[in-house]
């Protein structure tokens, strides 16, 4: 009993649980509840008191910019806790450089004992030279998963499947999640925007008219009920002009040049700079993947071309090139 009280006094632990989208596919073995069960059993067996638990659900381990993890670090900075526990090393981080830095520098400098239960890692014991190799393996596993996802996306593109979120004016077909069908709530809005612009109405006036009519913008529509989704219970009504969602000129211009409204699947406009970071850059149009006539068009080619021609005719020139 005295040993238990001494241990409780000596270690006030923080338990950290992380689940990524990739982990969800693995099922119960990586679930938050499973991680919690493993860590709590370990603490009970070793007379360690869990003072606080932090969770990141659906977050990648390739970076440490996660809400729950940052809160856990802030708690450690208070000096009230001296132990940090995860189910395994990959829960801490799948970036081997960051994981090594925490284990070899941060935790020792703060006087914090780190334990990764399933990997048998305990910084209270002699340093295990295999730890950096395990961290590197975790990163390589994420790199391999990233490649598989990229290849799967490439195959979907080649098939003309629309795997991204449905653009304004469309919804996903309830019988085929990779196929677009017109959204009866706002497909006519897209057609109206093209028609007005073709007739010579300025973008500023189009924005004013949409707001005056209380027509919801693309951003507002995202939170509204999908006609085929019975799980959500939200009524779809246009709001009064005073409460109408904001439209922007940039939104109108984006719609006017989006070839998806011609019935084509246009994907691959951006690419990830680094598989570890969620930073994307634009690709040149020559690298876009376009599959033609994959769904019902909302505008004709003639209308689309007329609007695009007018749009570029109004843009200022510099050194003979459009900015």
Short mmCIF file of C-alpha atoms in Angstrom, two decimals:
data_model
loop_
_atom_site.label_atom_id
_atom_site.label_comp_id
_atom_site.label_asym_id
_atom_site.label_seq_id
_atom_site.Cartn_x
_atom_site.Cartn_y
_atom_site.Cartn_z
CA UNK A 1 0.00 0.00 0.00
CA UNK A 2 2.85 2.37 0.88
CA UNK A 3 4.51 1.51 -2.44
CA UNK A 4 1.27 2.39 -4.25
CA UNK A 5 0.95 5.74 -2.50
CA UNK A 6 4.58 6.55 -3.21
CA UNK A 7 4.10 5.71 -6.92
CA UNK A 8 0.92 7.78 -7.12
CA UNK A 9 2.74 10.71 -5.59
CA UNK A 10 5.71 10.26 -7.89
CA UNK A 11 3.87 10.03 -11.21
CA UNK A 12 0.99 12.18 -12.40
CA UNK A 13 0.48 11.04 -15.98
CA UNK A 14 -1.09 12.42 -19.10
CA UNK A 15 -2.59 9.85 -21.47
CA UNK A 16 -2.75 10.77 -25.14
CA UNK A 17 -4.93 9.02 -27.73
CA UNK A 18 -4.86 9.65 -31.47
CA UNK A 19 -6.91 8.14 -34.28
CA UNK A 20 -6.37 8.98 -37.95
CA UNK A 21 -8.60 8.31 -40.95
CA UNK A 22 -6.22 5.54 -41.99
CA UNK A 23 -6.48 3.95 -38.52
CA UNK A 24 -10.27 3.87 -38.77
CA UNK A 25 -9.94 1.39 -41.62
CA UNK A 26 -8.07 -0.96 -39.29
CA UNK A 27 -11.12 -1.20 -37.04
CA UNK A 28 -11.28 -1.71 -33.28
CA UNK A 29 -7.55 -2.42 -32.84
CA UNK A 30 -6.68 1.28 -33.22
CA UNK A 31 -9.86 2.84 -31.81
CA UNK A 32 -9.75 5.49 -29.09
CA UNK A 33 -11.49 3.11 -26.70
CA UNK A 34 -8.94 0.39 -27.35
CA UNK A 35 -6.08 2.80 -26.76
CA UNK A 36 -7.70 3.99 -23.55
CA UNK A 37 -8.23 0.42 -22.33
CA UNK A 38 -4.59 -0.56 -22.96
CA UNK A 39 -3.18 2.53 -21.22
CA UNK A 40 -5.53 2.28 -18.24
CA UNK A 41 -4.68 -1.38 -17.73
CA UNK A 42 -0.99 -0.52 -17.83
CA UNK A 43 -1.43 2.25 -15.27
CA UNK A 44 -3.46 0.04 -12.94
CA UNK A 45 -0.80 -2.68 -13.05
CA UNK A 46 1.99 -0.18 -12.38
CA UNK A 47 0.16 2.01 -9.85
CA UNK A 48 0.28 5.09 -12.05
CA UNK A 49 -2.37 7.79 -11.76
CA UNK A 50 -3.80 9.25 -14.99
CA UNK A 51 -4.41 12.90 -14.18
CA UNK A 52 -5.64 13.94 -17.63
CA UNK A 53 -6.50 12.50 -21.04
CA UNK A 54 -6.18 14.26 -24.39
CA UNK A 55 -7.63 13.05 -27.69
CA UNK A 56 -7.17 13.76 -31.40
CA UNK A 57 -9.79 11.93 -33.45
CA UNK A 58 -9.29 11.84 -37.20
CA UNK A 59 -5.86 13.54 -37.14
CA UNK A 60 -2.74 12.51 -39.02
CA UNK A 61 0.36 11.68 -37.00
CA UNK A 62 2.70 13.15 -39.62
CA UNK A 63 2.74 16.51 -37.85
CA UNK A 64 2.32 17.70 -34.28
CA UNK A 65 -0.08 20.52 -35.12
CA UNK A 66 -3.03 18.72 -33.56
CA UNK A 67 -5.40 20.36 -31.10
CA UNK A 68 -5.35 17.60 -28.48
CA UNK A 69 -1.60 17.12 -28.69
CA UNK A 70 -0.90 20.84 -28.38
CA UNK A 71 -3.16 21.00 -25.33
CA UNK A 72 -1.27 18.06 -23.82
CA UNK A 73 2.05 19.86 -24.34
CA UNK A 74 0.63 23.00 -22.74
CA UNK A 75 -0.38 20.90 -19.74
CA UNK A 76 3.15 19.49 -19.51
CA UNK A 77 4.57 23.02 -19.59
CA UNK A 78 2.74 23.83 -16.34
CA UNK A 79 5.03 21.43 -14.52
CA UNK A 80 2.12 19.64 -12.84
CA UNK A 81 2.63 16.38 -14.76
CA UNK A 82 5.74 14.29 -15.15
CA UNK A 83 4.64 11.36 -17.29
CA UNK A 84 3.28 11.04 -20.83
CA UNK A 85 1.75 7.79 -22.10
CA UNK A 86 0.62 6.59 -25.54
CA UNK A 87 -0.46 3.18 -26.80
CA UNK A 88 2.54 3.01 -29.14
CA UNK A 89 5.13 5.24 -30.78
CA UNK A 90 2.97 5.94 -33.82
CA UNK A 91 0.35 7.62 -31.58
CA UNK A 92 3.01 10.14 -30.53
CA UNK A 93 4.07 10.90 -34.12
CA UNK A 94 4.60 9.23 -37.48
CA UNK A 95 7.25 11.78 -38.36
CA UNK A 96 10.45 10.07 -37.24
CA UNK A 97 12.37 13.32 -36.78
CA UNK A 98 9.70 14.81 -34.52
CA UNK A 99 9.21 11.55 -32.61
CA UNK A 100 12.96 11.21 -31.97
CA UNK A 101 13.16 14.84 -30.85
CA UNK A 102 10.40 14.39 -28.29
CA UNK A 103 11.85 11.16 -26.90
CA UNK A 104 15.53 12.15 -26.90
CA UNK A 105 15.28 15.87 -26.14
CA UNK A 106 11.95 17.33 -25.06
CA UNK A 107 10.82 14.74 -22.51
CA UNK A 108 14.27 14.33 -20.85
CA UNK A 109 14.80 18.10 -20.63
CA UNK A 110 11.40 18.52 -18.96
CA UNK A 111 11.99 15.60 -16.61
CA UNK A 112 9.05 13.74 -18.12
CA UNK A 113 8.87 9.97 -18.30
CA UNK A 114 7.51 8.75 -21.62
CA UNK A 115 5.92 5.34 -22.14
CA UNK A 116 4.67 3.72 -25.35
CA UNK A 117 2.94 0.65 -23.93
CA UNK A 118 2.69 -1.70 -26.91
CA UNK A 119 6.22 -0.91 -28.12
CA UNK A 120 7.73 -1.49 -24.68
CA UNK A 121 9.28 1.98 -24.66
CA UNK A 122 9.95 3.52 -21.25
CA UNK A 123 12.41 6.39 -20.94
CA UNK A 124 12.88 5.50 -17.27
CA UNK A 125 14.82 2.49 -18.49
CA UNK A 126 18.03 2.37 -20.49
CA UNK A 127 17.67 3.92 -23.95
CA UNK A 128 16.76 1.35 -26.58
CA UNK A 129 18.66 1.89 -29.84
CA UNK A 130 15.79 0.29 -31.75
CA UNK A 131 13.45 3.24 -31.01
CA UNK A 132 14.65 5.47 -33.90
CA UNK A 133 14.19 2.54 -36.28
CA UNK A 134 10.62 2.01 -35.06
CA UNK A 135 9.90 5.71 -35.57
CA UNK A 136 11.35 5.54 -39.08
CA UNK A 137 9.24 2.48 -39.82
CA UNK A 138 6.10 4.34 -38.70
CA UNK A 139 6.92 7.19 -41.08
CA UNK A 140 7.64 4.82 -43.96
CA UNK A 141 4.32 3.10 -43.29
CA UNK A 142 2.55 6.47 -43.65
CA UNK A 143 4.52 7.21 -46.81
CA UNK A 144 3.42 3.85 -48.26
CA UNK A 145 -0.21 4.56 -47.32
CA UNK A 146 0.05 7.97 -48.99
CA UNK A 147 1.28 6.36 -52.21
CA UNK A 148 -1.56 3.85 -52.17
CA UNK A 149 -4.12 6.62 -51.67
CA UNK A 150 -2.54 8.62 -54.51
CA UNK A 151 -2.69 5.62 -56.83
CA UNK A 152 -6.30 4.94 -55.87
CA UNK A 153 -7.18 8.57 -56.66
CA UNK A 154 -5.38 8.32 -60.01
CA UNK A 155 -7.46 5.26 -60.95
CA UNK A 156 -10.67 7.07 -59.99
CA UNK A 157 -9.66 10.02 -62.15
CA UNK A 158 -9.02 7.78 -65.13
CA UNK A 159 -12.47 6.27 -64.71
CA UNK A 160 -14.04 9.72 -64.64
CA UNK A 161 -15.25 9.23 -61.06
CA UNK A 162 -15.90 12.39 -59.06
CA UNK A 163 -14.32 11.51 -55.69
CA UNK A 164 -14.15 15.11 -54.41
CA UNK A 165 -16.98 17.01 -52.73
CA UNK A 166 -19.81 17.94 -55.07
CA UNK A 167 -19.45 21.50 -56.44
CA UNK A 168 -22.19 24.08 -56.08
CA UNK A 169 -25.10 23.13 -58.34
CA UNK A 170 -24.54 19.38 -57.97
CA UNK A 171 -24.94 16.65 -55.37
CA UNK A 172 -23.64 13.10 -55.24
CA UNK A 173 -25.88 10.50 -56.84
CA UNK A 174 -27.46 8.43 -54.01
CA UNK A 175 -26.97 5.31 -56.15
CA UNK A 176 -23.36 6.12 -57.07
CA UNK A 177 -21.26 8.28 -54.77
CA UNK A 178 -18.72 8.89 -57.54
CA UNK A 179 -21.29 10.41 -59.89
CA UNK A 180 -22.75 13.92 -59.92
CA UNK A 181 -26.37 14.83 -60.52
CA UNK A 182 -27.95 18.33 -60.58
CA UNK A 183 -28.91 19.72 -57.19
CA UNK A 184 -32.56 20.84 -57.48
CA UNK A 185 -31.97 23.43 -54.76
CA UNK A 186 -29.44 25.47 -56.70
CA UNK A 187 -28.67 24.03 -60.17
CA UNK A 188 -30.86 26.80 -61.61
CA UNK A 189 -28.76 29.39 -59.76
CA UNK A 190 -25.68 28.31 -61.71
CA UNK A 191 -27.61 28.59 -64.98
CA UNK A 192 -28.89 32.02 -63.93
CA UNK A 193 -25.36 33.28 -63.19
CA UNK A 194 -24.12 32.23 -66.64
CA UNK A 195 -27.16 33.70 -68.38
CA UNK A 196 -26.90 37.05 -66.59
CA UNK A 197 -23.20 37.35 -67.30
CA UNK A 198 -23.70 36.39 -70.96
CA UNK A 199 -26.35 39.13 -71.22
CA UNK A 200 -23.80 41.71 -70.06
CA UNK A 201 -24.72 42.02 -66.39
CA UNK A 202 -21.67 42.88 -64.29
CA UNK A 203 -20.37 40.55 -61.59
CA UNK A 204 -21.02 43.13 -58.88
CA UNK A 205 -24.64 43.42 -60.01
CA UNK A 206 -24.99 39.62 -60.09
CA UNK A 207 -23.74 39.44 -56.49
CA UNK A 208 -26.19 42.16 -55.45
CA UNK A 209 -29.11 40.40 -57.18
CA UNK A 210 -28.35 37.01 -55.61
CA UNK A 211 -28.17 38.57 -52.16
CA UNK A 212 -31.31 40.60 -52.77
CA UNK A 213 -33.17 37.42 -53.69
CA UNK A 214 -31.87 35.66 -50.57
CA UNK A 215 -30.19 32.90 -52.57
CA UNK A 216 -27.73 30.89 -50.44
CA UNK A 217 -24.07 30.99 -51.43
CA UNK A 218 -21.98 27.81 -51.94
CA UNK A 219 -20.54 28.12 -48.43
CA UNK A 220 -24.01 28.34 -46.92
CA UNK A 221 -25.31 25.41 -48.95
CA UNK A 222 -22.69 23.08 -47.48
CA UNK A 223 -24.47 23.12 -44.14
CA UNK A 224 -27.92 22.56 -45.59
CA UNK A 225 -29.75 19.32 -45.96
CA UNK A 226 -28.90 17.07 -48.88
CA UNK A 227 -32.19 16.03 -50.52
CA UNK A 228 -31.03 12.40 -50.38
CA UNK A 229 -29.73 12.46 -46.80
CA UNK A 230 -32.46 11.55 -44.35
CA UNK A 231 -30.06 11.55 -41.36
CA UNK A 232 -30.05 15.33 -41.21
CA UNK A 233 -33.16 17.18 -40.19
CA UNK A 234 -32.72 20.67 -41.58
CA UNK A 235 -35.35 22.51 -43.55
CA UNK A 236 -34.29 24.11 -46.79
CA UNK A 237 -35.76 27.59 -47.21
CA UNK A 238 -34.38 30.73 -48.75
CA UNK A 239 -33.72 33.35 -46.15
CA UNK A 240 -34.94 36.93 -46.18
CA UNK A 241 -32.67 39.46 -47.91
CA UNK A 242 -31.52 40.87 -44.54
CA UNK A 243 -30.15 37.48 -43.51
CA UNK A 244 -29.01 36.30 -46.93
CA UNK A 245 -25.55 34.70 -47.06
CA UNK A 246 -22.73 36.66 -48.60
CA UNK A 247 -21.75 36.18 -52.21
CA UNK A 248 -18.39 37.38 -53.48
CA UNK A 249 -17.19 38.39 -56.90
CA UNK A 250 -14.45 35.76 -56.67
CA UNK A 251 -17.14 33.09 -56.18
CA UNK A 252 -18.95 34.18 -59.34
CA UNK A 253 -15.73 34.21 -61.36
CA UNK A 254 -14.85 30.74 -60.05
CA UNK A 255 -18.22 29.39 -61.21
CA UNK A 256 -17.93 31.05 -64.62
CA UNK A 257 -14.67 29.28 -65.43
CA UNK A 258 -15.40 25.86 -63.93
CA UNK A 259 -15.74 23.26 -66.69
CA UNK A 260 -17.62 20.93 -64.34
CA UNK A 261 -20.77 22.82 -65.42
CA UNK A 262 -20.20 21.58 -68.97
CA UNK A 263 -20.65 18.03 -67.71
CA UNK A 264 -16.93 17.26 -67.41
CA UNK A 265 -15.04 15.88 -64.42
CA UNK A 266 -12.10 18.19 -63.75
CA UNK A 267 -9.74 17.06 -60.99
CA UNK A 268 -6.09 17.30 -60.04
CA UNK A 269 -5.94 21.11 -59.99
CA UNK A 270 -3.65 21.02 -56.96
CA UNK A 271 -1.02 18.68 -55.61
CA UNK A 272 0.46 18.05 -52.19
CA UNK A 273 4.00 19.44 -51.82
CA UNK A 274 4.96 17.00 -49.10
CA UNK A 275 3.11 13.92 -47.91
CA UNK A 276 3.89 14.95 -44.33
CA UNK A 277 2.25 18.36 -44.58
CA UNK A 278 -1.18 19.47 -45.77
CA UNK A 279 0.27 22.16 -48.01
CA UNK A 280 -0.89 22.15 -51.62
CA UNK A 281 0.15 24.10 -54.68
CA UNK A 282 -1.67 24.77 -57.93
CA UNK A 283 -0.90 22.66 -60.97
CA UNK A 284 -0.76 24.11 -64.50
CA UNK A 285 -3.88 23.37 -66.53
CA UNK A 286 -1.86 21.03 -68.76
CA UNK A 287 -1.56 18.68 -65.76
CA UNK A 288 -5.25 18.69 -64.83
CA UNK A 289 -7.17 15.49 -65.38
CA UNK A 290 -10.33 16.05 -67.42
CA UNK A 291 -12.87 13.32 -68.20
CA UNK A 292 -15.49 14.52 -70.67
CA UNK A 293 -19.28 14.10 -70.52
CA UNK A 294 -19.38 12.29 -67.17
CA UNK A 295 -22.56 13.94 -65.85
CA UNK A 296 -25.41 16.23 -66.86
CA UNK A 297 -24.29 19.71 -67.94
CA UNK A 298 -25.86 22.84 -66.44
CA UNK A 299 -24.73 25.19 -69.23
CA UNK A 300 -24.05 24.81 -72.94
CA UNK A 301 -20.61 25.04 -74.50
CA UNK A 302 -21.73 28.14 -76.41
CA UNK A 303 -22.79 29.94 -73.22
CA UNK A 304 -19.66 28.88 -71.36
CA UNK A 305 -17.37 30.09 -74.16
CA UNK A 306 -19.23 33.41 -74.45
CA UNK A 307 -18.88 34.06 -70.70
CA UNK A 308 -15.22 33.08 -70.68
CA UNK A 309 -14.51 35.31 -73.67
CA UNK A 310 -16.18 38.26 -71.98
CA UNK A 311 -14.35 37.59 -68.71
CA UNK A 312 -10.91 37.65 -70.34
CA UNK A 313 -11.78 40.59 -72.56
CA UNK A 314 -12.36 42.67 -69.43
CA UNK A 315 -9.07 41.76 -67.75
CA UNK A 316 -6.24 44.31 -67.98
CA UNK A 317 -3.24 43.44 -70.13
CA UNK A 318 0.40 43.75 -69.12
CA UNK A 319 3.25 43.31 -71.61
CA UNK A 320 0.88 41.63 -74.00
CA UNK A 321 -0.19 38.95 -71.50
CA UNK A 322 -3.16 38.61 -69.24
CA UNK A 323 -2.44 38.86 -65.56
#
